[in-house]
Amino acid sequence: MRFNLYLNMKDKIDKFFEKVNKFETKSSEKIEDFRIEYLGSKGVLKQLFTEFKDVEPKLKKEIGQALNNLRNSATEKVNELKFSIEGSSNVESRFDDLTRPATPIELGSRHPISIVKNRIIDIFSRIGFTVSEGPEIEDDWHNFTALNLPEYHPARDMQDTFFIEKDPDILLRTHTSSVQVRYMENNKPPIRIISPGRVFRNEDISARAHCVFHQVEGLYIDTDVSFADLKQTLLYFTKEMFSRSKIRLRPSYFPFTEPSAEIDIYWGLKTETDHKITKGTGWLEIGGCGMVDPNVLKNTNIDSKKYSGFAFGMGVERIAMLLYQIPDIRMFYENDVRFLEQFKSVI
Ligand code: DAH
């Protein structure tokens, strides 16, 4: 009796297998009928699995496997047929209406840091500055010593440095001032360059600070360059960049410039945000500047009796945050498309 049941089951499964394999149609209704016939709640497989309960235990493994295979084949058949008619109906509908507008090709956007960097380059190139770039991995000489920051100089602590190797020191540049040194070593005045680039500091990451950010350095060396030239150049820049025409140079200290100053622009106090970002003063600091220290000229073999010059440095993220009212510096590095897409209209 049980033997018969086994034979019956095996026969039945084989026959259904054959039917499933042979089944072909291009009609979605027929596919659905087929699915219900085999895989539906009252379908062939349901019935076979009910009969399976009476199969002799030692045959259960083999018959069970055959049943699973049958179920998989039927499922696959349904998917395969559905896919083939979906594909072909799509092709048809695509050619249904030839006057239909084409699917638009999404335009990408530039990263806000690139947008701001390019604007800065553009503004300075109009008054004769060319771009000069340098390596991100620097030696001690170009990042510190040549910039009048000898070993043990206390101002080295102002810039928490990522060291790569010790003795001789190899490090990630902490500012783009290193490019000044490289350029002065290899070129004779007149020099008029700006150096945009990535810099690195071993700092805690917060809404206002990051361990990787961008700076633009400026350098102008010629005969008879004065502090007035520096001020005029910065004023021109702030007018073009921010449409603001009031700046203030606040005395400060940088080892590579003498005298040195912080550059403040008058932002205004019209809105609540203005109050917040300027801490109620209306003034905003955007970078540092000064007259190149004669020691730096000497270190790069430029005659400090004949030539003088000015330099300045500013943070690109800081400027981008001001221009686009971005509250958190980390947004620049998360690469969230919802953030980046907002800069599509800006070139
Ligand atoms: N290198 C300075 C920094 O990273 C910025 C700076 C200040 C650059 C004054 C200059 C300058 O060229 O004259 O904080």
Short mmCIF file of C-alpha atoms in Angstrom, two decimals, residues 3-347:
data_model
loop_
_atom_site.label_atom_id
_atom_site.label_comp_id
_atom_site.label_asym_id
_atom_site.label_seq_id
_atom_site.Cartn_x
_atom_site.Cartn_y
_atom_site.Cartn_z
CA PHE A 3 4.83 1.26 -1.83
CA ASN A 4 2.01 2.19 -4.16
CA LEU A 5 1.66 5.56 -2.62
CA TYR A 6 5.34 6.18 -3.21
CA LEU A 7 5.00 5.14 -6.85
CA ASN A 8 1.96 7.32 -7.22
CA MET A 9 3.60 10.34 -5.71
CA LYS A 10 6.79 9.95 -7.69
CA ASP A 11 4.80 9.49 -10.90
CA LYS A 12 2.63 12.46 -10.20
CA ILE A 13 5.56 14.72 -9.39
CA ASP A 14 7.36 13.68 -12.58
CA LYS A 15 4.30 14.34 -14.68
CA PHE A 16 3.79 17.77 -13.13
CA PHE A 17 7.45 18.52 -13.71
CA GLU A 18 7.03 17.78 -17.36
CA LYS A 19 3.95 20.01 -17.55
CA VAL A 20 5.64 22.88 -15.74
CA ASN A 21 8.68 22.71 -17.99
CA LYS A 22 6.61 22.63 -21.15
CA PHE A 23 4.30 25.45 -20.17
CA GLU A 24 4.66 28.54 -22.37
CA THR A 25 2.43 31.56 -22.81
CA LYS A 26 2.56 35.26 -23.60
CA SER A 27 -0.66 36.12 -21.84
CA SER A 28 -0.49 37.46 -18.33
CA GLU A 29 -3.91 35.96 -17.48
CA LYS A 30 -2.65 32.51 -18.40
CA ILE A 31 0.42 33.01 -16.26
CA GLU A 32 -1.82 33.90 -13.35
CA ASP A 33 -4.00 30.81 -13.98
CA PHE A 34 -0.87 28.70 -14.03
CA ARG A 35 0.35 30.25 -10.78
CA ILE A 36 -2.98 29.55 -9.07
CA GLU A 37 -3.10 26.01 -10.45
CA TYR A 38 0.32 25.12 -9.08
CA LEU A 39 1.17 27.51 -6.28
CA GLY A 40 -2.25 28.74 -5.12
CA SER A 41 -3.70 27.89 -1.72
CA LYS A 42 -5.69 25.03 -3.25
CA GLY A 43 -3.11 24.28 -5.91
CA VAL A 44 -1.24 21.17 -6.98
CA LEU A 45 1.64 21.72 -4.62
CA LYS A 46 -0.58 22.27 -1.62
CA GLN A 47 -2.31 18.99 -2.41
CA LEU A 48 0.92 17.09 -2.94
CA PHE A 49 2.31 18.37 0.35
CA THR A 50 -0.83 17.13 2.09
CA GLU A 51 -0.37 13.68 0.55
CA PHE A 52 3.30 13.83 1.49
CA LYS A 53 2.33 13.42 5.16
CA ASP A 54 1.46 9.75 4.47
CA VAL A 55 4.70 8.88 2.72
CA GLU A 56 6.74 6.19 4.41
CA PRO A 57 9.42 7.84 6.62
CA LYS A 58 12.42 6.40 4.80
CA LEU A 59 11.19 7.80 1.46
CA LYS A 60 10.36 11.20 2.86
CA LYS A 61 13.74 12.71 2.10
CA GLU A 62 13.69 11.83 -1.57
CA ILE A 63 10.07 12.75 -2.19
CA GLY A 64 10.38 15.89 -0.12
CA GLN A 65 13.29 17.01 -2.26
CA ALA A 66 11.37 16.27 -5.48
CA LEU A 67 8.45 18.34 -4.15
CA ASN A 68 10.67 21.27 -3.28
CA ASN A 69 12.21 21.12 -6.73
CA LEU A 70 8.78 21.14 -8.32
CA ARG A 71 7.74 24.16 -6.28
CA ASN A 72 10.93 26.01 -7.22
CA SER A 73 10.49 25.20 -10.90
CA ALA A 74 6.90 26.42 -10.89
CA THR A 75 7.88 29.66 -9.12
CA GLU A 76 10.76 30.20 -11.52
CA LYS A 77 8.51 29.54 -14.50
CA VAL A 78 6.05 32.18 -13.32
CA ASN A 79 8.81 34.76 -12.81
CA GLU A 80 10.46 33.96 -16.10
CA LEU A 81 7.25 34.30 -18.10
CA LYS A 82 6.25 37.49 -16.29
CA PHE A 83 9.68 39.01 -16.95
CA SER A 84 9.57 38.13 -20.62
CA ILE A 85 6.20 39.76 -21.24
CA GLU A 86 7.00 42.81 -19.07
CA GLY A 87 10.17 43.38 -21.05
CA SER A 88 8.43 43.14 -24.38
CA SER A 89 5.45 45.28 -23.34
CA ASN A 90 7.91 47.96 -22.15
CA VAL A 91 9.58 47.94 -25.51
CA GLU A 92 6.21 48.36 -27.15
CA SER A 93 5.12 51.20 -24.89
CA ARG A 94 8.40 52.96 -25.40
CA PHE A 95 7.62 53.22 -29.08
CA ASP A 96 3.93 53.94 -28.51
CA ASP A 97 4.31 57.68 -28.64
CA LEU A 98 7.28 58.97 -30.51
CA THR A 99 6.47 62.59 -29.67
CA ARG A 100 6.83 61.97 -25.91
CA PRO A 101 9.62 64.08 -24.34
CA ALA A 102 12.80 62.14 -23.64
CA THR A 103 13.72 61.23 -20.06
CA PRO A 104 15.79 64.17 -18.80
CA ILE A 105 19.45 63.51 -18.08
CA GLU A 106 20.19 64.62 -14.54
CA LEU A 107 22.90 67.25 -14.30
CA GLY A 108 25.48 66.85 -11.58
CA SER A 109 26.61 69.73 -9.42
CA ARG A 110 29.97 71.04 -8.33
CA HIS A 111 30.92 70.64 -4.71
CA PRO A 112 30.42 73.94 -2.82
CA ILE A 113 34.12 73.93 -1.89
CA SER A 114 35.05 73.77 -5.59
CA ILE A 115 32.55 76.51 -6.42
CA VAL A 116 34.01 78.86 -3.82
CA LYS A 117 37.61 77.92 -4.66
CA ASN A 118 36.99 78.62 -8.36
CA ARG A 119 35.39 81.97 -7.58
CA ILE A 120 38.38 82.99 -5.47
CA ILE A 121 40.76 81.94 -8.27
CA ASP A 122 38.68 83.86 -10.79
CA ILE A 123 38.63 87.05 -8.70
CA PHE A 124 42.40 87.06 -8.16
CA SER A 125 43.20 86.06 -11.73
CA ARG A 126 41.53 89.28 -12.88
CA ILE A 127 44.27 91.26 -11.13
CA GLY A 128 47.15 89.16 -12.39
CA PHE A 129 47.48 86.32 -9.87
CA THR A 130 48.19 82.84 -11.24
CA VAL A 131 47.56 79.54 -9.48
CA SER A 132 50.45 77.59 -8.01
CA GLU A 133 49.99 74.30 -6.21
CA GLY A 134 52.19 72.21 -3.96
CA PRO A 135 52.27 68.78 -2.30
CA GLU A 136 50.03 67.84 0.62
CA ILE A 137 52.81 65.76 2.15
CA GLU A 138 55.51 68.22 3.15
CA ASP A 139 58.85 68.37 4.88
CA ASP A 140 59.62 70.43 7.93
CA TRP A 141 61.51 73.07 5.94
CA HIS A 142 58.65 74.09 3.67
CA ASN A 143 55.87 73.90 6.26
CA PHE A 144 57.76 75.46 9.19
CA THR A 145 61.45 76.33 9.17
CA ALA A 146 61.61 78.40 5.98
CA LEU A 147 58.51 80.28 7.15
CA ASN A 148 60.49 81.63 10.10
CA LEU A 149 59.29 78.89 12.44
CA PRO A 150 62.53 77.20 13.53
CA GLU A 151 62.51 74.10 15.72
CA TYR A 152 61.10 74.73 19.22
CA HIS A 153 59.41 77.93 18.05
CA PRO A 154 56.32 78.24 20.29
CA ALA A 155 54.09 79.18 17.35
CA ARG A 156 54.46 75.62 15.99
CA ASP A 157 51.96 74.60 18.66
CA MET A 158 49.32 76.80 17.01
CA GLN A 159 49.03 74.21 14.29
CA ASP A 160 48.53 70.69 15.59
CA THR A 161 50.42 68.62 13.09
CA PHE A 162 49.93 65.13 11.70
CA PHE A 163 53.43 63.69 11.43
CA ILE A 164 54.17 60.87 9.00
CA GLU A 165 57.85 60.36 9.78
CA LYS A 166 60.26 61.68 12.37
CA ASP A 167 63.91 62.75 11.77
CA PRO A 168 63.76 64.13 9.21
CA ASP A 169 60.17 65.24 9.78
CA ILE A 170 57.65 64.47 7.07
CA LEU A 171 54.14 65.71 7.73
CA LEU A 172 50.78 66.63 6.27
CA ARG A 173 50.93 70.34 5.53
CA THR A 174 49.13 72.41 8.13
CA HIS A 175 48.68 75.40 5.81
CA THR A 176 49.14 76.34 2.17
CA SER A 177 51.86 78.83 3.15
CA SER A 178 54.27 75.99 2.30
CA VAL A 179 53.54 76.63 -1.37
CA GLN A 180 54.88 80.21 -1.02
CA VAL A 181 58.23 78.78 -0.01
CA ARG A 182 58.32 76.32 -2.89
CA TYR A 183 57.39 79.02 -5.39
CA MET A 184 59.91 81.58 -4.08
CA GLU A 185 62.68 78.97 -4.15
CA ASN A 186 62.08 78.35 -7.83
CA ASN A 187 61.01 81.72 -9.24
CA LYS A 188 62.35 85.27 -9.26
CA PRO A 189 60.17 88.33 -8.49
CA PRO A 190 57.82 89.77 -9.56
CA ILE A 191 55.69 87.00 -8.04
CA ARG A 192 51.93 87.08 -7.92
CA ILE A 193 50.38 83.72 -6.99
CA ILE A 194 47.47 82.19 -5.19
CA SER A 195 47.65 78.65 -3.88
CA PRO A 196 44.43 76.83 -3.14
CA GLY A 197 44.65 73.43 -1.48
CA ARG A 198 43.80 70.94 1.21
CA VAL A 199 45.41 71.24 4.64
CA PHE A 200 45.42 69.00 7.69
CA ARG A 201 45.33 69.62 11.44
CA ASN A 202 45.16 67.21 14.31
CA GLU A 203 42.05 68.78 15.79
CA ASP A 204 38.81 67.51 17.26
CA ILE A 205 36.04 67.53 14.70
CA SER A 206 33.09 69.79 15.53
CA ALA A 207 30.54 71.97 13.74
CA ARG A 208 33.21 74.70 13.34
CA ALA A 209 36.45 72.72 12.94
CA HIS A 210 37.64 69.75 10.94
CA CYS A 211 40.93 67.92 10.65
CA VAL A 212 40.88 68.37 6.86
CA PHE A 213 39.95 71.67 5.26
CA HIS A 214 40.95 74.02 2.47
CA GLN A 215 42.87 77.25 2.34
CA VAL A 216 43.81 79.77 -0.29
CA GLU A 217 47.17 81.44 0.14
CA GLY A 218 48.14 84.61 -1.69
CA LEU A 219 51.62 86.00 -2.29
CA TYR A 220 52.82 89.14 -4.00
CA ILE A 221 56.54 90.00 -4.19
CA ASP A 222 57.96 92.92 -6.13
CA THR A 223 59.89 96.15 -5.62
CA ASP A 224 58.09 98.78 -3.54
CA VAL A 225 55.16 96.66 -2.38
CA SER A 226 53.49 98.31 0.60
CA PHE A 227 50.87 97.55 3.22
CA ALA A 228 48.50 99.83 1.29
CA ASP A 229 48.76 97.46 -1.69
CA LEU A 230 47.80 94.59 0.59
CA LYS A 231 44.81 96.42 1.96
CA GLN A 232 43.62 97.47 -1.49
CA THR A 233 43.93 93.92 -2.83
CA LEU A 234 41.90 92.52 0.07
CA LEU A 235 39.28 95.23 -0.29
CA TYR A 236 38.92 94.43 -3.99
CA PHE A 237 38.50 90.75 -3.08
CA THR A 238 35.83 91.30 -0.42
CA LYS A 239 33.87 93.58 -2.76
CA GLU A 240 33.88 90.94 -5.49
CA MET A 241 33.32 87.94 -3.25
CA PHE A 242 30.85 89.20 -0.65
CA SER A 243 29.61 92.51 -2.07
CA ARG A 244 30.87 94.09 1.14
CA SER A 245 33.06 97.16 0.98
CA LYS A 246 34.31 97.65 4.51
CA ILE A 247 37.29 95.72 5.89
CA ARG A 248 39.40 96.01 9.00
CA LEU A 249 42.98 94.80 9.49
CA ARG A 250 43.41 93.91 13.14
CA PRO A 251 47.04 93.68 14.41
CA SER A 252 48.04 90.07 15.03
CA TYR A 253 51.04 87.77 14.93
CA PHE A 254 52.23 85.26 12.33
CA PRO A 255 55.88 84.22 12.25
CA PHE A 256 56.10 84.56 8.45
CA THR A 257 54.78 88.14 8.23
CA GLU A 258 55.78 91.40 9.90
CA PRO A 259 53.62 93.33 10.55
CA SER A 260 50.75 90.82 10.63
CA ALA A 261 47.00 91.26 10.78
CA GLU A 262 43.71 89.40 10.88
CA ILE A 263 41.33 90.26 8.06
CA ASP A 264 37.83 91.22 9.21
CA ILE A 265 35.01 92.14 6.90
CA TYR A 266 32.02 94.19 7.92
CA TRP A 267 29.17 91.74 7.38
CA GLY A 268 26.37 93.85 8.81
CA LEU A 269 23.68 93.29 11.41
CA LYS A 270 20.49 93.14 9.38
CA THR A 271 19.21 89.69 10.26
CA GLU A 272 19.19 87.42 13.25
CA THR A 273 21.77 85.18 11.53
CA ASP A 274 24.03 88.23 11.06
CA HIS A 275 23.89 88.79 14.81
CA LYS A 276 24.62 85.15 15.48
CA ILE A 277 27.57 84.68 13.14
CA THR A 278 29.21 87.99 14.02
CA LYS A 279 28.50 87.57 17.75
CA GLY A 280 26.61 90.84 17.67
CA THR A 281 29.56 92.90 16.39
CA GLY A 282 28.80 92.92 12.66
CA TRP A 283 32.46 91.99 11.98
CA LEU A 284 33.70 88.63 10.72
CA GLU A 285 37.23 87.27 10.52
CA ILE A 286 38.06 85.59 7.20
CA GLY A 287 41.83 85.07 7.36
CA GLY A 288 45.29 86.33 8.15
CA CYS A 289 47.76 88.52 6.26
CA GLY A 290 50.86 90.66 6.51
CA MET A 291 54.08 91.84 4.91
CA VAL A 292 56.37 88.90 4.15
CA ASP A 293 59.04 88.71 6.87
CA PRO A 294 62.53 89.47 5.44
CA ASN A 295 63.72 86.19 7.01
CA VAL A 296 61.37 84.27 4.72
CA LEU A 297 62.75 86.12 1.69
CA LYS A 298 66.30 85.30 2.83
CA ASN A 299 65.40 81.62 3.36
CA THR A 300 64.22 81.43 -0.23
CA ASN A 301 67.16 83.39 -1.71
CA ILE A 302 65.25 86.54 -2.57
CA ASP A 303 67.06 89.84 -1.96
CA SER A 304 65.16 91.35 0.96
CA LYS A 305 66.83 94.76 0.42
CA LYS A 306 65.47 95.01 -3.10
CA TYR A 307 62.14 93.23 -2.77
CA SER A 308 59.23 93.27 -0.38
CA GLY A 309 55.81 91.71 -0.52
CA PHE A 310 52.61 90.70 1.15
CA ALA A 311 50.91 87.40 1.86
CA PHE A 312 47.49 86.35 3.02
CA GLY A 313 45.69 83.12 3.81
CA MET A 314 42.05 82.26 4.22
CA GLY A 315 39.83 79.25 4.83
CA VAL A 316 37.63 78.14 1.95
CA GLU A 317 35.09 76.30 4.15
CA ARG A 318 34.63 79.38 6.29
CA ILE A 319 33.86 81.50 3.24
CA ALA A 320 31.50 78.85 1.80
CA MET A 321 29.69 78.64 5.16
CA LEU A 322 29.19 82.41 5.12
CA LEU A 323 28.04 82.61 1.53
CA TYR A 324 25.60 79.70 1.67
CA GLN A 325 24.69 79.94 5.36
CA ILE A 326 25.90 76.42 6.08
CA PRO A 327 25.74 75.80 9.84
CA ASP A 328 28.07 72.79 10.15
CA ILE A 329 31.48 72.24 8.50
CA ARG A 330 30.97 68.45 8.54
CA MET A 331 28.29 68.76 5.87
CA PHE A 332 31.02 69.38 3.28
CA TYR A 333 32.52 65.93 3.77
CA GLU A 334 29.46 63.73 4.22
CA ASN A 335 28.66 63.71 0.50
CA ASP A 336 24.94 63.59 1.15
CA VAL A 337 23.40 64.13 -2.29
CA ARG A 338 20.48 66.04 -0.81
CA PHE A 339 22.99 68.64 0.41
CA LEU A 340 25.10 68.63 -2.76
CA GLU A 341 22.12 68.83 -5.14
CA GLN A 342 21.30 72.28 -3.80
CA PHE A 343 24.34 73.68 -5.57
CA LYS A 344 23.16 72.59 -9.02
CA SER A 345 22.24 76.06 -10.16
CA VAL A 346 25.60 77.54 -9.11
CA ILE A 347 28.43 77.30 -11.58
#
